[in-house]
Amino acid sequence: MADVTTQNSGSADHDYELIVIGGGPAGEKGAAQAAYFGHKTVLIEKYHELGGACINWGTLASKTLRESALFLSGFRTRQLGEGMQVEFRADVSLVNFMARTRLVQRREQERAAKNLARPSHNIQRITAHARITGPHSVLVCEASGERTITARFILIATGSVPARPKDVPFNDTHVFDSTSILEMNRLPKSMVVVGGGVIGSEYACLFQALGVKVSLVHPKPRALDSLLDAEVGEEFMQRMQRSGIDLQMNDNLQSASIQGDQVHTGLKSGKMLQSDSLLYALGRSGNTEGLGLEALGIPLGKYKHVESVNPITYQTTVPSIYAAGDVLGPPALASTSMEQGRLAMCHAFDLKYKTKLAPILPAGIFTIPEISQVGRTEQDCERDGIAYVCGVSRYGQHARGQIIGDTEGFIKLIFEAPTGKLLGVHVIGEIASELVHVGMACLQFEGDIDFFIHAVFNYPTLSDAYKYAAYDALGKLNKIRSTGL
C-alpha cells in the first residue's frame, strides 16, 4: 500500500470527514483506515484509554491472565514432569497474578495511542461521552461543557457490555461480571461461574488452574455447545472435569445472595452452591445506551445491539452512519471487528482495494486446553446433507507433542466425500489458535486433502499432525471412492 500523507481538511459543510465513536478494535482500525487515505478523522472515546473491552477488560486481559495462571500454577511444569524430578513453587498472590496483565494492557494502550498519532494518520482524539444528534452531527459532552461537531460520515464502534440482571447482587468483593472480575481485591478459594460461553469457560479454566475450586453452571448440556464441533466439545468437557471443575450443566441461576463472606447460589434444579465468589458471565448487550440511535430511526435489538446493518457495507438505516464490531452482536471477535471497521470505511470513502469480509472466519477460545476452529463442523455437514469424512491426529503421536508434554491435544480435519475438498479444521491443545491458520489458508483457497498429503512440515512440530490427520481421512476417502458408496 502506498504511503499517503495528504490530510483533507473535511468538506466545506462539515468539521471532519469522519467521526468515530468508540476506541476499541473496530473504532481504532476504522479510524486508521480512513485517515491513512487522507480523510480528516476524529475519534471520541469516553474511557481515558483506548482499546475498549478488548484491551482493557476482555480479550487481552483474559488471555494474559490465562498465561499468568499457567505459569504461576506450574501447569506446564507439571506437563513436563514425566521422567523428571520437578518441584515448582510460586506465590500465587493476587498481586503477581495481575501484574503481567497490567503490563501488557499498558503497552497495548500505548500502541493504540501511537497508532492514532502517527503522521500518516494524525487522528484527533477526544475523551468524552458522545450522542448522535443527526445524520452528520454528534454532541460531545466533555468535563468543560458540551459542543456539537459534524462530519460526512459517523462510525459507531462502542462495543458491548456485560449483562447485569437486577436480581444478581453485584459488588466489588464477592459478585462480579467479566469487567469487574479484573478489579477483585483477593484471590478466592472457591468460585461459581454462571455461563459456559467463551468468557465463562475461559475464566473457569484459568481460576481452576490457580487452585480455585470452580463450579461452572450452564443452561445447555455442554459448555460452548453452539460453537464447537461435537467431538471437540466432548473432549473439552472431559478435560474440564478431569481438572477438577464441577460441571453443573442443564441448569441455571435461580437466586444469589451474600451471607457473611460467602455467596449462596441457588440453581433452578434446586441445588444450592456456596462459594467465596460468583462470576456472572451469561450474555452481553450492545453498548448503545445514550447514543440517541432510536431518535434517528436506527433499530436496536432485544439486547440493544444495532440491527438492520448492511452485512457487506456495515451501513445502518441512516446512510451516513455506519456501525462495526461488538455493538452489532455476534460473532463479537476482535479480529472480525477490526475488519468490519476497515470495510465500513472502505465503503464510505469508496476505497476499492477491500470490498467484503472474508467468508471464512477463525475462532480462538483460550480455555485450558486452548481451542480453535474454522469452517464446518460435523453437525453442519449433517444438517446440510453433505457427505464427509474426518481425520484426526493427536499431539501424542508426534515428537513435538511428547516434547512439550501435551499428548492429548489433536487436530481434526473434515473433508467432503468423495472429492476430498477441505470443509473444516478443529484444533484442541497447545497453540491451537496459531495452528488453525494452516488449515484456514487451505480453506481460503478451496484446497483439498492433497495439500496436506504432499506438503512437507518441519520436524518435530505440531503442524505435522495435519499430514497424519489427512492420512487418517484419506483411507476413508479411498474406500468411498473405490466402492462408490
Coordinates of C-alpha atoms in Angstrom, one line a residue:
M1 CA 0.0 0.0 0.0
A2 CA 1.5 3.4 -1.0
D3 CA 2.1 5.9 1.7
V4 CA -0.5 8.6 1.9
T5 CA 0.4 11.8 3.7
T6 CA -2.1 14.3 2.5
Q7 CA -4.7 15.2 5.1
N8 CA -8.0 16.5 3.8
S9 CA -9.5 19.3 5.9
G10 CA -13.0 18.0 5.8
S11 CA -15.7 19.0 3.4
A12 CA -16.9 22.6 3.2
D13 CA -20.1 21.7 5.1
H14 CA -18.6 19.7 8.0
D15 CA -15.8 19.9 10.6
Y16 CA -14.5 16.5 9.7
E17 CA -14.9 13.8 7.1
L18 CA -15.3 11.1 9.8
I19 CA -16.3 10.9 13.4
V20 CA -15.7 7.6 15.1
I21 CA -17.4 6.8 18.4
G22 CA -15.5 4.2 20.4
G23 CA -11.8 3.4 20.7
G24 CA -11.9 -0.4 20.6
P25 CA -10.7 -2.6 17.8
A26 CA -13.4 -1.6 15.3
G27 CA -13.1 2.1 16.1
E28 CA -9.3 2.2 16.0
K29 CA -8.9 0.3 12.8
G30 CA -11.8 2.1 11.1
A31 CA -10.4 5.5 12.0
A32 CA -6.9 4.5 10.8
Q33 CA -8.3 3.2 7.5
A34 CA -10.0 6.5 6.7
A35 CA -7.1 8.7 8.0
Y36 CA -4.4 6.7 6.1
F37 CA -6.1 7.7 2.9
G38 CA -6.2 11.3 3.8
H39 CA -9.6 11.8 5.4
K40 CA -9.8 14.1 8.4
T41 CA -10.9 12.0 11.3
V42 CA -11.7 12.4 15.0
L43 CA -12.2 9.6 17.5
I44 CA -14.3 10.0 20.6
E45 CA -13.8 7.6 23.5
K46 CA -15.3 8.1 27.0
Y47 CA -12.7 6.0 28.8
H48 CA -9.3 7.6 29.4
E49 CA -7.5 4.8 27.5
L50 CA -8.1 3.3 24.0
G51 CA -8.7 -0.3 23.4
G52 CA -12.3 -0.8 24.6
A53 CA -13.1 -4.2 26.2
C54 CA -10.5 -5.9 24.0
I55 CA -7.5 -4.3 25.7
N56 CA -8.9 -3.1 29.0
W57 CA -11.4 -5.6 30.2
G58 CA -11.9 -8.5 27.8
T59 CA -9.9 -10.3 25.2
L60 CA -6.4 -9.2 26.0
A61 CA -6.9 -9.3 29.8
S62 CA -8.3 -12.8 29.9
K63 CA -5.7 -14.2 27.6
T64 CA -2.9 -12.6 29.6
L65 CA -4.4 -13.9 32.8
R66 CA -4.5 -17.3 31.3
E67 CA -0.8 -17.3 30.6
S68 CA -0.2 -16.0 34.2
A69 CA -2.3 -18.8 35.6
L70 CA -0.4 -21.4 33.6
F71 CA 2.9 -20.1 34.7
L72 CA 2.1 -19.3 38.4
S73 CA 0.3 -22.6 38.9
G74 CA 3.2 -24.6 37.4
F75 CA 0.7 -26.2 34.9
R76 CA 3.3 -26.5 32.1
T77 CA 5.9 -27.7 34.6
R78 CA 3.5 -30.5 35.6
Q79 CA 3.1 -31.4 32.0
L80 CA 6.9 -32.0 31.7
G81 CA 7.1 -33.8 35.0
E82 CA 7.2 -37.3 33.4
G83 CA 10.7 -38.7 33.8
M84 CA 11.8 -35.6 35.7
Q85 CA 12.0 -34.6 39.3
V86 CA 10.4 -31.2 39.3
E87 CA 9.3 -29.1 42.3
F88 CA 7.5 -25.9 41.4
R89 CA 7.0 -23.2 44.0
A90 CA 5.2 -19.9 43.3
D91 CA 3.5 -17.3 45.5
V92 CA 0.2 -17.2 43.6
S93 CA -1.0 -13.9 45.2
L94 CA -3.4 -11.5 43.5
V95 CA -0.6 -9.1 43.1
N96 CA 1.7 -11.3 40.9
F97 CA -1.4 -12.8 39.2
M98 CA -2.4 -9.4 37.9
A99 CA 1.0 -7.8 37.3
R100 CA 1.6 -9.2 33.9
T101 CA -1.9 -8.3 32.7
R102 CA -1.4 -4.7 33.8
L103 CA 1.9 -4.5 31.9
V104 CA 0.6 -6.0 28.7
Q105 CA -2.5 -3.7 28.9
R106 CA -0.4 -0.6 29.3
R107 CA 1.8 -1.5 26.3
E108 CA -1.2 -2.1 24.1
Q109 CA -2.9 1.1 25.3
E110 CA 0.3 2.9 24.3
R111 CA 0.4 1.2 20.9
A112 CA -3.2 2.2 20.1
A113 CA -2.5 5.8 21.1
K114 CA 0.6 5.9 18.9
N115 CA -1.3 4.4 16.0
L116 CA -3.8 7.3 16.1
A117 CA -1.0 9.9 16.4
R118 CA 1.1 8.5 13.5
P119 CA 1.9 11.2 10.9
S120 CA 0.2 9.2 8.3
H121 CA -3.0 9.2 10.4
N122 CA -2.9 12.3 12.6
I123 CA -6.3 11.4 14.1
Q124 CA -7.7 13.8 16.6
R125 CA -8.7 12.2 19.9
I126 CA -11.4 13.4 22.3
T127 CA -12.1 11.9 25.7
A128 CA -15.8 12.4 26.2
H129 CA -19.3 11.0 26.1
A130 CA -21.0 11.3 22.7
R131 CA -24.5 11.4 21.4
I132 CA -25.5 11.3 17.8
T133 CA -28.0 14.2 17.2
G134 CA -28.4 13.9 13.4
P135 CA -27.1 12.1 10.3
H136 CA -23.9 14.2 10.4
S137 CA -23.8 15.6 13.9
V138 CA -22.5 14.5 17.3
L139 CA -22.9 16.2 20.6
V140 CA -19.6 15.9 22.6
C141 CA -20.1 16.0 26.3
E142 CA -16.8 16.9 28.0
A143 CA -15.9 17.9 31.5
S144 CA -15.6 21.5 30.3
G145 CA -19.0 21.5 28.6
E146 CA -20.9 20.4 25.5
R147 CA -20.3 21.2 21.9
T148 CA -21.5 19.8 18.6
I149 CA -19.2 18.6 15.8
T150 CA -20.1 17.4 12.3
A151 CA -18.8 15.1 9.7
R152 CA -19.7 13.5 6.3
F153 CA -19.8 10.1 8.0
I154 CA -20.1 8.6 11.5
L155 CA -18.9 5.2 12.6
I156 CA -20.5 3.6 15.7
A157 CA -17.9 1.3 17.4
T158 CA -19.0 1.4 21.0
G159 CA -18.7 -2.4 21.6
S160 CA -20.7 -4.3 24.2
V161 CA -21.1 -4.5 28.0
P162 CA -21.7 -7.5 30.3
A163 CA -25.3 -8.4 31.1
R164 CA -26.1 -7.5 34.8
P165 CA -29.5 -8.9 35.9
K166 CA -31.1 -6.8 38.6
D167 CA -31.6 -9.8 40.9
V168 CA -27.8 -10.6 41.0
P169 CA -26.2 -8.7 43.9
F170 CA -23.1 -7.4 42.1
N171 CA -20.5 -5.8 44.3
D172 CA -16.7 -5.2 44.4
T173 CA -15.8 -8.1 46.8
H174 CA -17.9 -11.2 46.1
V175 CA -20.1 -11.0 42.9
F176 CA -18.5 -9.9 39.6
D177 CA -19.2 -9.6 35.9
S178 CA -16.5 -10.1 33.2
T179 CA -15.4 -6.5 33.6
S180 CA -15.3 -6.1 37.4
I181 CA -13.6 -9.5 37.9
L182 CA -10.3 -7.7 37.0
E183 CA -10.8 -5.5 40.0
M184 CA -11.2 -8.2 42.6
N185 CA -9.2 -7.5 45.7
R186 CA -8.4 -11.1 46.7
L187 CA -7.9 -14.5 45.1
P188 CA -10.9 -16.6 46.3
K189 CA -10.6 -20.2 47.4
S190 CA -13.9 -21.1 45.5
M191 CA -15.9 -19.6 42.7
V192 CA -19.2 -20.2 40.9
V193 CA -19.1 -19.2 37.3
V194 CA -22.6 -18.8 35.7
G195 CA -22.4 -19.1 31.9
G196 CA -20.4 -21.7 29.9
G197 CA -19.8 -19.5 26.8
V198 CA -16.4 -18.3 25.8
I199 CA -15.9 -15.8 28.7
G200 CA -17.3 -18.1 31.4
S201 CA -15.3 -21.1 30.2
E202 CA -12.1 -19.2 29.9
Y203 CA -12.3 -17.8 33.4
A204 CA -13.4 -21.1 34.9
C205 CA -10.3 -22.8 33.4
L206 CA -7.8 -20.2 34.4
F207 CA -9.1 -19.9 38.0
Q208 CA -9.2 -23.7 38.4
A209 CA -5.5 -23.8 37.2
L210 CA -4.7 -21.5 40.1
G211 CA -6.2 -23.9 42.6
V212 CA -9.5 -22.1 43.0
K213 CA -12.4 -24.6 43.4
V214 CA -14.7 -23.8 40.4
S215 CA -18.3 -24.8 39.7
L216 CA -19.4 -24.0 36.2
V217 CA -23.2 -23.5 35.7
H218 CA -24.6 -23.6 32.1
P219 CA -28.1 -23.9 30.8
K220 CA -27.1 -26.3 28.0
P221 CA -25.8 -29.8 28.0
R222 CA -22.3 -28.8 27.1
A223 CA -20.2 -25.7 27.6
L224 CA -19.5 -23.8 24.3
D225 CA -22.3 -26.0 22.9
S226 CA -23.3 -23.9 19.9
L227 CA -19.7 -23.1 18.9
L228 CA -17.8 -26.3 18.8
D229 CA -17.7 -29.5 16.8
A230 CA -19.3 -32.1 19.0
E231 CA -16.2 -34.3 19.2
V232 CA -14.1 -31.3 20.3
G233 CA -16.8 -30.2 22.7
E234 CA -16.9 -33.6 24.4
E235 CA -13.1 -33.6 24.7
F236 CA -13.2 -30.2 26.3
M237 CA -15.9 -31.3 28.8
Q238 CA -13.8 -34.3 29.8
R239 CA -10.7 -32.2 30.2
M240 CA -12.5 -29.7 32.4
Q241 CA -14.0 -32.5 34.6
R242 CA -10.5 -34.1 35.0
S243 CA -9.0 -30.8 36.0
G244 CA -11.5 -30.7 38.9
I245 CA -14.1 -28.2 37.6
D246 CA -17.6 -29.1 39.0
L247 CA -19.8 -29.1 35.9
Q248 CA -23.5 -28.1 36.5
M249 CA -24.9 -28.5 33.0
N250 CA -28.6 -28.2 32.0
D251 CA -29.0 -25.8 34.9
N252 CA -29.1 -22.1 35.5
L253 CA -29.1 -19.4 38.2
Q254 CA -32.3 -19.1 40.3
S255 CA -31.1 -16.9 43.1
A256 CA -27.9 -15.4 44.5
S257 CA -27.3 -13.8 47.9
I258 CA -24.3 -12.7 50.0
Q259 CA -24.3 -14.2 53.5
G260 CA -21.3 -13.0 55.5
D261 CA -18.2 -13.8 53.5
Q262 CA -20.0 -16.4 51.3
V263 CA -22.1 -16.3 48.2
H264 CA -25.1 -18.6 48.2
T265 CA -26.1 -19.5 44.7
G266 CA -29.4 -21.3 44.1
L267 CA -29.9 -23.2 40.9
K268 CA -33.2 -23.9 39.1
S269 CA -32.6 -27.6 39.7
G270 CA -32.9 -26.9 43.5
K271 CA -29.2 -27.3 44.2
M272 CA -27.5 -24.7 46.4
L273 CA -23.9 -23.8 45.9
Q274 CA -21.8 -22.0 48.4
S275 CA -18.6 -20.2 47.4
D276 CA -16.3 -17.3 48.2
S277 CA -17.2 -15.6 44.9
L278 CA -19.6 -15.6 41.9
L279 CA -18.8 -14.6 38.3
Y280 CA -21.9 -13.9 36.2
A281 CA -20.8 -14.4 32.5
L282 CA -24.1 -15.1 30.8
G283 CA -24.6 -12.7 27.9
R284 CA -23.5 -9.3 26.7
S285 CA -25.5 -6.3 25.5
G286 CA -24.8 -3.7 22.8
N287 CA -23.2 -0.5 24.4
T288 CA -25.8 1.8 22.9
E289 CA -27.3 3.5 25.9
G290 CA -27.5 7.3 25.4
L291 CA -26.2 7.2 21.8
G292 CA -29.5 8.6 20.5
L293 CA -30.0 5.9 17.9
E294 CA -33.7 5.4 18.5
A295 CA -34.5 9.0 17.7
L296 CA -32.6 8.6 14.4
G297 CA -34.7 5.6 13.4
I298 CA -31.7 3.2 13.8
P299 CA -33.3 0.0 15.2
L300 CA -31.9 -1.8 18.2
G301 CA -32.5 -5.5 19.1
K302 CA -33.6 -7.1 22.3
Y303 CA -30.1 -6.9 23.8
K304 CA -29.5 -3.3 22.5
H305 CA -27.3 -4.3 19.5
V306 CA -27.6 -2.2 16.4
E307 CA -29.8 -4.0 13.9
S308 CA -30.6 -3.8 10.2
V309 CA -27.0 -3.1 9.3
N310 CA -25.9 -4.0 5.7
P311 CA -23.8 -7.2 6.1
I312 CA -21.4 -6.1 3.4
T313 CA -21.0 -2.4 3.8
Y314 CA -21.9 -2.0 7.6
Q315 CA -24.2 0.9 6.7
T316 CA -27.1 1.5 9.1
T317 CA -30.6 2.6 8.1
V318 CA -29.2 6.2 8.1
P319 CA -26.8 6.1 5.0
S320 CA -24.2 8.4 6.5
I321 CA -23.9 6.4 9.7
Y322 CA -22.0 3.0 9.9
A323 CA -21.6 0.5 12.7
A324 CA -19.0 -2.1 13.3
G325 CA -17.7 -4.5 15.9
D326 CA -19.3 -6.0 19.0
V327 CA -22.1 -3.3 19.0
L328 CA -23.6 -5.4 16.2
G329 CA -23.6 -8.7 18.3
P330 CA -22.2 -12.0 17.0
P331 CA -19.6 -13.0 16.1
A332 CA -18.1 -10.4 18.5
L333 CA -14.5 -11.3 17.8
A334 CA -11.8 -8.7 18.0
S335 CA -10.3 -9.8 14.7
T336 CA -13.6 -9.6 12.9
S337 CA -14.4 -6.3 14.5
M338 CA -11.2 -4.8 13.2
E339 CA -12.0 -5.9 9.6
Q340 CA -15.6 -4.7 9.9
G341 CA -14.3 -1.2 10.8
R342 CA -12.0 -1.2 7.9
L343 CA -14.6 -2.4 5.5
A344 CA -17.2 0.2 6.6
M345 CA -14.7 3.0 5.9
C346 CA -13.7 1.5 2.5
H347 CA -17.3 1.7 1.5
A348 CA -17.9 5.2 2.9
F349 CA -14.9 6.6 1.1
D350 CA -15.1 4.4 -1.9
L351 CA -11.7 2.7 -1.3
K352 CA -11.8 -0.2 -3.8
Y353 CA -9.0 -2.4 -2.5
K354 CA -11.2 -4.0 0.2
T355 CA -14.8 -4.8 -0.6
K356 CA -16.0 -7.6 1.5
L357 CA -15.4 -9.6 4.7
A358 CA -13.5 -12.9 4.3
P359 CA -16.1 -15.7 4.1
I360 CA -14.1 -17.9 6.4
L361 CA -13.5 -16.6 9.9
P362 CA -11.5 -18.4 12.6
A363 CA -12.5 -18.6 16.2
G364 CA -9.9 -18.9 19.0
I365 CA -11.0 -19.9 22.5
F366 CA -8.4 -19.5 25.2
T367 CA -9.6 -22.1 27.6
I368 CA -7.3 -24.8 29.1
P369 CA -6.9 -26.6 26.8
E370 CA -6.9 -24.0 24.1
I371 CA -9.4 -24.5 21.2
S372 CA -9.6 -23.1 17.7
Q373 CA -11.6 -23.8 14.6
V374 CA -12.6 -22.6 11.2
G375 CA -15.1 -23.8 8.6
R376 CA -17.7 -26.5 9.0
T377 CA -18.4 -28.9 11.9
E378 CA -19.7 -32.4 11.6
Q379 CA -23.1 -31.1 12.7
D380 CA -23.0 -28.5 9.9
C381 CA -22.4 -31.2 7.3
E382 CA -25.1 -33.5 8.7
R383 CA -27.6 -30.6 8.8
D384 CA -26.8 -29.6 5.2
G385 CA -26.7 -33.1 3.8
I386 CA -23.0 -33.0 2.9
A387 CA -21.2 -36.3 2.6
Y388 CA -18.0 -36.1 4.5
V389 CA -15.1 -38.0 6.2
C390 CA -13.0 -36.9 9.2
G391 CA -9.3 -37.4 10.0
V392 CA -7.8 -37.0 13.5
S393 CA -4.2 -36.9 14.7
R394 CA -3.3 -36.5 18.4
Y395 CA -0.4 -34.5 19.5
G396 CA 0.9 -37.5 21.4
Q397 CA 1.5 -39.3 18.1
H398 CA 4.2 -36.7 17.3
A399 CA 7.5 -36.0 18.8
R400 CA 6.7 -32.3 19.5
G401 CA 3.7 -33.3 21.5
Q402 CA 5.8 -35.6 23.6
I403 CA 8.5 -32.8 24.0
I404 CA 6.1 -30.2 25.3
G405 CA 4.1 -32.6 27.4
D406 CA 0.7 -32.2 25.6
T407 CA -0.2 -35.6 24.4
E408 CA -4.0 -35.2 24.5
G409 CA -4.5 -32.4 22.0
F410 CA -5.5 -33.1 18.5
I411 CA -6.1 -31.7 15.0
K412 CA -9.3 -32.8 13.3
L413 CA -9.9 -32.2 9.6
I414 CA -13.3 -32.6 7.8
F415 CA -13.3 -33.3 4.1
E416 CA -16.1 -33.5 1.5
A417 CA -16.6 -37.1 0.2
P418 CA -15.6 -38.2 -2.3
T419 CA -13.9 -35.0 -3.7
G420 CA -11.6 -34.6 -0.7
K421 CA -12.3 -30.8 -0.5
L422 CA -11.4 -29.4 2.9
L423 CA -14.5 -28.3 4.8
G424 CA -13.4 -27.7 8.4
V425 CA -10.4 -27.5 10.7
H426 CA -10.7 -28.1 14.5
V427 CA -7.8 -28.0 17.0
I428 CA -7.7 -28.5 20.7
G429 CA -4.5 -28.3 22.7
E430 CA -1.4 -26.1 22.9
I431 CA -1.2 -23.2 20.4
A432 CA -4.5 -24.2 18.8
S433 CA -5.2 -20.6 17.8
E434 CA -1.9 -20.5 15.9
L435 CA -2.1 -23.9 14.3
V436 CA -5.6 -23.4 12.9
H437 CA -4.3 -20.8 10.4
V438 CA -2.5 -23.6 8.4
G439 CA -5.8 -25.2 7.6
M440 CA -7.5 -21.8 7.2
A441 CA -5.2 -21.0 4.4
C442 CA -6.1 -24.2 2.6
L443 CA -9.8 -23.4 3.1
Q444 CA -9.4 -19.9 1.8
F445 CA -8.1 -21.1 -1.5
E446 CA -10.6 -24.0 -1.7
G447 CA -7.9 -26.6 -1.3
D448 CA -8.3 -30.3 -0.7
I449 CA -6.7 -33.2 1.0
D450 CA -3.7 -33.3 -1.4
F451 CA -2.3 -30.1 0.1
F452 CA -1.7 -31.9 3.4
I453 CA -0.6 -35.2 1.8
H454 CA 2.0 -33.5 -0.4
A455 CA 3.1 -30.7 2.0
V456 CA 6.4 -31.1 4.0
F457 CA 6.2 -29.9 7.5
N458 CA 9.1 -29.1 9.8
Y459 CA 10.0 -31.9 12.2
P460 CA 9.4 -32.0 15.1
T461 CA 6.3 -29.8 15.1
L462 CA 2.7 -29.9 16.0
S463 CA 1.9 -28.8 12.4
D464 CA 3.0 -32.2 11.2
A465 CA -0.2 -33.5 12.8
Y466 CA -2.0 -32.0 9.8
K467 CA -0.4 -34.6 7.5
Y468 CA -1.4 -37.5 9.6
A469 CA -4.9 -36.3 10.2
A470 CA -5.1 -36.1 6.4
Y471 CA -3.8 -39.7 6.0
D472 CA -6.4 -40.8 8.5
A473 CA -9.1 -39.3 6.3
L474 CA -7.5 -40.5 3.1
G475 CA -8.1 -44.1 3.9
K476 CA -11.8 -43.5 4.4
L477 CA -12.0 -41.4 1.2
N478 CA -10.3 -44.1 -0.8
K479 CA -12.7 -46.7 0.5
I480 CA -15.6 -44.5 -0.6
R481 CA -14.0 -43.8 -4.0
S482 CA -13.3 -47.5 -4.6
T483 CA -16.8 -48.7 -3.6
G484 CA -18.7 -45.8 -4.9
L485 CA -20.6 -45.5 -1.6

